[in-house]
PDB file of C-alpha atoms in Angstrom:
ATOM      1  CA  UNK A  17      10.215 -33.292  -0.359  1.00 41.00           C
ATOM      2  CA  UNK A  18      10.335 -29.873   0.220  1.00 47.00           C
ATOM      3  CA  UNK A  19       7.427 -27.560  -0.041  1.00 50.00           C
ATOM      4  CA  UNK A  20       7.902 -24.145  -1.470  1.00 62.00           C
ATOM      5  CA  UNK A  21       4.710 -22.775  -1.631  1.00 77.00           C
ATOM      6  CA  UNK A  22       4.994 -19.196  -3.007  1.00 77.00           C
ATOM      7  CA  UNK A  23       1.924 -16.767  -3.245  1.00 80.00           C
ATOM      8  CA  UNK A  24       1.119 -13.017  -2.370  1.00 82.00           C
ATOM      9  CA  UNK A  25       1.728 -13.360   1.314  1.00 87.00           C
ATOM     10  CA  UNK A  26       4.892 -14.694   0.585  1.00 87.00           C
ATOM     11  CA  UNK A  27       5.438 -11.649  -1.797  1.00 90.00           C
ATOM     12  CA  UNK A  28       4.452  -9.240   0.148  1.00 92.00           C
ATOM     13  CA  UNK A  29       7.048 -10.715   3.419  1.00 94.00           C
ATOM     14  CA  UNK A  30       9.667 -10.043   0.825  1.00 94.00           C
ATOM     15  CA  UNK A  31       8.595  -6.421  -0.084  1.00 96.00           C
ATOM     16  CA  UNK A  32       8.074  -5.385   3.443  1.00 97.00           C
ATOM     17  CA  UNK A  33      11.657  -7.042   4.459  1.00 97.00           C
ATOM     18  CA  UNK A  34      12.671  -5.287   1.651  1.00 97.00           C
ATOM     19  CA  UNK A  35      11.390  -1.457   2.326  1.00 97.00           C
ATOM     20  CA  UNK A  36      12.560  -2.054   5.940  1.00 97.00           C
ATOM     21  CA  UNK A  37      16.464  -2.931   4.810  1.00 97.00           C
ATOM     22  CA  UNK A  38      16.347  -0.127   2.124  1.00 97.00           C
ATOM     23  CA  UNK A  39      14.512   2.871   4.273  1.00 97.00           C
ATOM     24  CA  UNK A  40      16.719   2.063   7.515  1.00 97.00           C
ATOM     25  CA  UNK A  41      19.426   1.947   5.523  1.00 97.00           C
ATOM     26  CA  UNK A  42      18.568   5.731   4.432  1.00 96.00           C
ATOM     27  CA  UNK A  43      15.765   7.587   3.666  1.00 95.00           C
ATOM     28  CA  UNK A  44      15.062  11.414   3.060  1.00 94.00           C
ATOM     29  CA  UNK A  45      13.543  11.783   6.366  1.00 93.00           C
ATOM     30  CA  UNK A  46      16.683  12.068   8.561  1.00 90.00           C
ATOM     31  CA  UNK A  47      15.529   8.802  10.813  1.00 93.00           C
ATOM     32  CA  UNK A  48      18.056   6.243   8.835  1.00 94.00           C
ATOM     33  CA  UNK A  49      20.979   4.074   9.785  1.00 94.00           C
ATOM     34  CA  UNK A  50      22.825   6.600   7.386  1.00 93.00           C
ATOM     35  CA  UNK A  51      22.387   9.820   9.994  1.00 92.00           C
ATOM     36  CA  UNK A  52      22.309   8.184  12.596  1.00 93.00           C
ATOM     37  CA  UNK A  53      25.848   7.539  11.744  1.00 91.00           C
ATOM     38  CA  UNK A  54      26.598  10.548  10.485  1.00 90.00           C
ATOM     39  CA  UNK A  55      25.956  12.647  13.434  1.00 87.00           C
ATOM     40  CA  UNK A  56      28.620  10.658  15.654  1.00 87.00           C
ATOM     41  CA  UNK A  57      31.272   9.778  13.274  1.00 83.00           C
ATOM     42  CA  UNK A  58      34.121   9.200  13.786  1.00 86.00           C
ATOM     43  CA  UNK A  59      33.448   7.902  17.419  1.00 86.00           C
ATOM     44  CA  UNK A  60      31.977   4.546  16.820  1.00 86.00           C
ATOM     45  CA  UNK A  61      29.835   2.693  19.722  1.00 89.00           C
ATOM     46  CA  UNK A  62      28.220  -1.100  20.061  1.00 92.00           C
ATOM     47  CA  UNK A  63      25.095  -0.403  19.441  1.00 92.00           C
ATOM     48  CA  UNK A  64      26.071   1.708  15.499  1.00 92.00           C
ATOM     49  CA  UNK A  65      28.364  -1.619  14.869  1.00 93.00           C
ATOM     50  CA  UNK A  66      25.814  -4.296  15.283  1.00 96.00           C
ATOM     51  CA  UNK A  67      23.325  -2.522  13.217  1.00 95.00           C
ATOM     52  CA  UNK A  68      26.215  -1.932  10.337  1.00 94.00           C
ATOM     53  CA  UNK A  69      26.609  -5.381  10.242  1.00 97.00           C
ATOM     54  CA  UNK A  70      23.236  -6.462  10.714  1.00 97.00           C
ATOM     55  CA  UNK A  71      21.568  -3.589   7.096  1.00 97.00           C
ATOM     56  CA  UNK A  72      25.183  -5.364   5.762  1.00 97.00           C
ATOM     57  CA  UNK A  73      23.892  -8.554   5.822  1.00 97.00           C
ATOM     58  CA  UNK A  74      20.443  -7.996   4.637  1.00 96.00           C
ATOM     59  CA  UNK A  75      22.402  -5.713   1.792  1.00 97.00           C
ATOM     60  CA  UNK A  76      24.325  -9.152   0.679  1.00 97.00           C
ATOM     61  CA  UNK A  77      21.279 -11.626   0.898  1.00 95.00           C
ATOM     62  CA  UNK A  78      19.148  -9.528  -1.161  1.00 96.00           C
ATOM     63  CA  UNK A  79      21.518  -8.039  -3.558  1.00 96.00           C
ATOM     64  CA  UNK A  80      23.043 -11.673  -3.782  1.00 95.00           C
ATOM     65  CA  UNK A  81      19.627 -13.111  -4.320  1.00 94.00           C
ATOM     66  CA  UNK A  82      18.585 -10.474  -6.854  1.00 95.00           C
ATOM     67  CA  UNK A  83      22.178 -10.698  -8.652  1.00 95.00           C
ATOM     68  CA  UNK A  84      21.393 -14.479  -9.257  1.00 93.00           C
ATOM     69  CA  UNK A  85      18.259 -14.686  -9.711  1.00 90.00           C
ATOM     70  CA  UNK A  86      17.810 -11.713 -12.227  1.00 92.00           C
ATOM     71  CA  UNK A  87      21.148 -11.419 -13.586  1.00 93.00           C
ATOM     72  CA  UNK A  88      23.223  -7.862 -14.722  1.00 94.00           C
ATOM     73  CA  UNK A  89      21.089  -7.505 -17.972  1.00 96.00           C
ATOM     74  CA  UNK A  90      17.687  -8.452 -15.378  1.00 94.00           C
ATOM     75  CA  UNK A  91      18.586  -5.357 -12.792  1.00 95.00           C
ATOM     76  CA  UNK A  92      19.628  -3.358 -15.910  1.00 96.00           C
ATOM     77  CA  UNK A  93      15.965  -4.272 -17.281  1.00 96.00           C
ATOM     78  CA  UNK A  94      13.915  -3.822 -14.416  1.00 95.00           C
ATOM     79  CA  UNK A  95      15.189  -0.512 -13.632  1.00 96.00           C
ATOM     80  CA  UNK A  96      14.715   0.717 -17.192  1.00 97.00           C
ATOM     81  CA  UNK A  97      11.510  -0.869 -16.536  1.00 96.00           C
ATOM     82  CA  UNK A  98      10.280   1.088 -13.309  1.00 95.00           C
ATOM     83  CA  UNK A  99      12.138   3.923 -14.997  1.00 95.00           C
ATOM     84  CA  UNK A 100       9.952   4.182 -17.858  1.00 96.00           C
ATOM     85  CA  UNK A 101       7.018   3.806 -15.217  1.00 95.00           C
ATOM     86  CA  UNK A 102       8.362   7.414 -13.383  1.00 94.00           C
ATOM     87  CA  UNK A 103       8.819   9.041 -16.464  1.00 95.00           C
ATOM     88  CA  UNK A 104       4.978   8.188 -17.081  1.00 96.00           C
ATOM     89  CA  UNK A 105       4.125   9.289 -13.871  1.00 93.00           C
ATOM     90  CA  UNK A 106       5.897  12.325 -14.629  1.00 93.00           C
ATOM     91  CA  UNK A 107       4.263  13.019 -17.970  1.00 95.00           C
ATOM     92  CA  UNK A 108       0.696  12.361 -16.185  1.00 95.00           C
ATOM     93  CA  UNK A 109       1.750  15.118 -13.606  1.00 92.00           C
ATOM     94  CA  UNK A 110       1.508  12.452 -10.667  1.00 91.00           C
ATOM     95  CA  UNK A 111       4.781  13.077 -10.047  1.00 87.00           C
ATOM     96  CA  UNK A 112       7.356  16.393 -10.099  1.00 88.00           C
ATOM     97  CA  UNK A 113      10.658  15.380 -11.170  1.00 86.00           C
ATOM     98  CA  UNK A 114      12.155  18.282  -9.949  1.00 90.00           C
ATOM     99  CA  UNK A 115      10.988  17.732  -6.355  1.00 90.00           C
ATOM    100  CA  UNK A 116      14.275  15.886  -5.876  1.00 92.00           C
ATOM    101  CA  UNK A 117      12.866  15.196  -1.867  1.00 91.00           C
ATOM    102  CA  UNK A 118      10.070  13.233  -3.511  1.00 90.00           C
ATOM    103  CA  UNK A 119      11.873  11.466  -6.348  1.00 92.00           C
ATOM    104  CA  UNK A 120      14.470  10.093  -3.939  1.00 94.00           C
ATOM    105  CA  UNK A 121      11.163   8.246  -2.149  1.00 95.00           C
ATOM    106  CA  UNK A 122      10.449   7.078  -5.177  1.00 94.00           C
ATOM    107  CA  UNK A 123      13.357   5.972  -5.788  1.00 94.00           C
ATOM    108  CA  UNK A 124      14.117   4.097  -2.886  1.00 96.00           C
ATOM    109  CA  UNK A 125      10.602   2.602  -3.913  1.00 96.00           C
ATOM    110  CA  UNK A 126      12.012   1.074  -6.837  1.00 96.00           C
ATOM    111  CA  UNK A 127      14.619  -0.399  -5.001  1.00 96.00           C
ATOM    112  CA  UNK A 128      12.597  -1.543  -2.434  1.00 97.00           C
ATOM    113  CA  UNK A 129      10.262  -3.230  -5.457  1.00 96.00           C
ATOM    114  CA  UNK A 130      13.157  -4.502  -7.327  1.00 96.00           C
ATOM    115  CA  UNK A 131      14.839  -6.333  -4.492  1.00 96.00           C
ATOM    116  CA  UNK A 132      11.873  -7.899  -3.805  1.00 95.00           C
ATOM    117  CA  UNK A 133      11.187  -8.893  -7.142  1.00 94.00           C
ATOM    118  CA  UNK A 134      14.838 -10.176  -7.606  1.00 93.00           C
ATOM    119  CA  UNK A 135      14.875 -12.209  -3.878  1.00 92.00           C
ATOM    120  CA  UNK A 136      11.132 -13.917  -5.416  1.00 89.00           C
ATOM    121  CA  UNK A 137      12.042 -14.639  -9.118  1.00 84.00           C
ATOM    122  CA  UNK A 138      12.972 -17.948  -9.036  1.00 77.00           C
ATOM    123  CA  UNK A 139       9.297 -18.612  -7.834  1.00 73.00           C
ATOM    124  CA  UNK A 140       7.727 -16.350  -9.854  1.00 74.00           C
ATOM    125  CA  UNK A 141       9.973 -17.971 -12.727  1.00 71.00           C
ATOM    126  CA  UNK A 142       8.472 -21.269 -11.537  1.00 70.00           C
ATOM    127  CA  UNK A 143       4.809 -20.762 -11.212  1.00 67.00           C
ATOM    128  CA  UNK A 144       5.112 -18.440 -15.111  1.00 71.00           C
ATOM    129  CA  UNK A 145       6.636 -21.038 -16.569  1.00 71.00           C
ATOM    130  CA  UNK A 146       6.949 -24.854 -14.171  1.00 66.00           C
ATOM    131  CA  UNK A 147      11.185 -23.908 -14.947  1.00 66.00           C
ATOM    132  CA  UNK A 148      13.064 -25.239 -11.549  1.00 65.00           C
ATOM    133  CA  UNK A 149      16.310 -23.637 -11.044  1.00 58.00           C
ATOM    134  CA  UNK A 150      19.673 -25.674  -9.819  1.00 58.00           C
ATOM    135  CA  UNK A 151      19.152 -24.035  -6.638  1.00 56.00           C
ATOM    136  CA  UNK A 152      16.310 -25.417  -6.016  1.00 51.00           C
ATOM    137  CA  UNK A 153      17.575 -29.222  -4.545  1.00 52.00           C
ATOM    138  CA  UNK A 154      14.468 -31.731  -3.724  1.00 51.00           C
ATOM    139  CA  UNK A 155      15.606 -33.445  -0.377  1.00 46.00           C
ATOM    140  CA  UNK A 156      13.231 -37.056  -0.433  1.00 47.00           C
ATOM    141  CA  UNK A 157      15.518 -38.071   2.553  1.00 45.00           C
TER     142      UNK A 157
END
């Protein structure tokens, strides 16, 4: 039998694999995949490739992940969700909404947050409510 034990640790791995994929991907600080290949395109070395294909398939596990494990209407609700959260933040004055440096961090937050959450559901799903999903196959070889 496999053991899937699932807690905060394994929460937070997800998160932090999570913030790493989205802010190397691109952040607002100019140190991203994104500018990096910016500043040489259209010459195109090794070193740019591997890491394309490397943030490409973190993009597909998580999004894939997320996709299944949350569905459309899940993602649509989640970032409706963390939505509603900025725009209290915003009415609190935590936040400036028209700092648009800011609000893409925060943005890139949410992602970060609902990657994670999508990539963990089907344990979350599990310890909420003892529901197994298909995916989950017990091996008593």
């Amino acid at each position: 039998m496999i053991t899937q034990s699932f807690n905060w640790t394994s929460f937070g791995l997800r998160l932090l694999f999570a913030f790493v994929l989205v802010f190397a991907s691109f952040n607002p600080s100019g140190y991203s995949y994104f500018h990096w290949a910016k500043h040489i395109f259209p010459s195109i070395n090794p070193y740019i490739a591997l890491c394309g294909v490397l943030l490409t398939i973190g993009w597909a596990i998580y999004l894939n992940a997320t996709l299944r494990s949350l569905g459309f209407i899940g993602v649509v609700l989640a970032l409706l969700f963390m939505a509603c959260l900025v725009w209290i933040f915003v009415d609190l004055g935590w936040f400036n909404w028209q700092n648009m440096n800011g609000m893409a961090w925060v943005g890139l937050i949410i992602i970060s947050v609902i990657l994670a959450v999508g990539i963990s559901w089907s344990h979350i799903r599990r310890r909420m409510t003892g529901q197994v999903d298909t995916d989950d196959i017990d091996d008593k070889h």
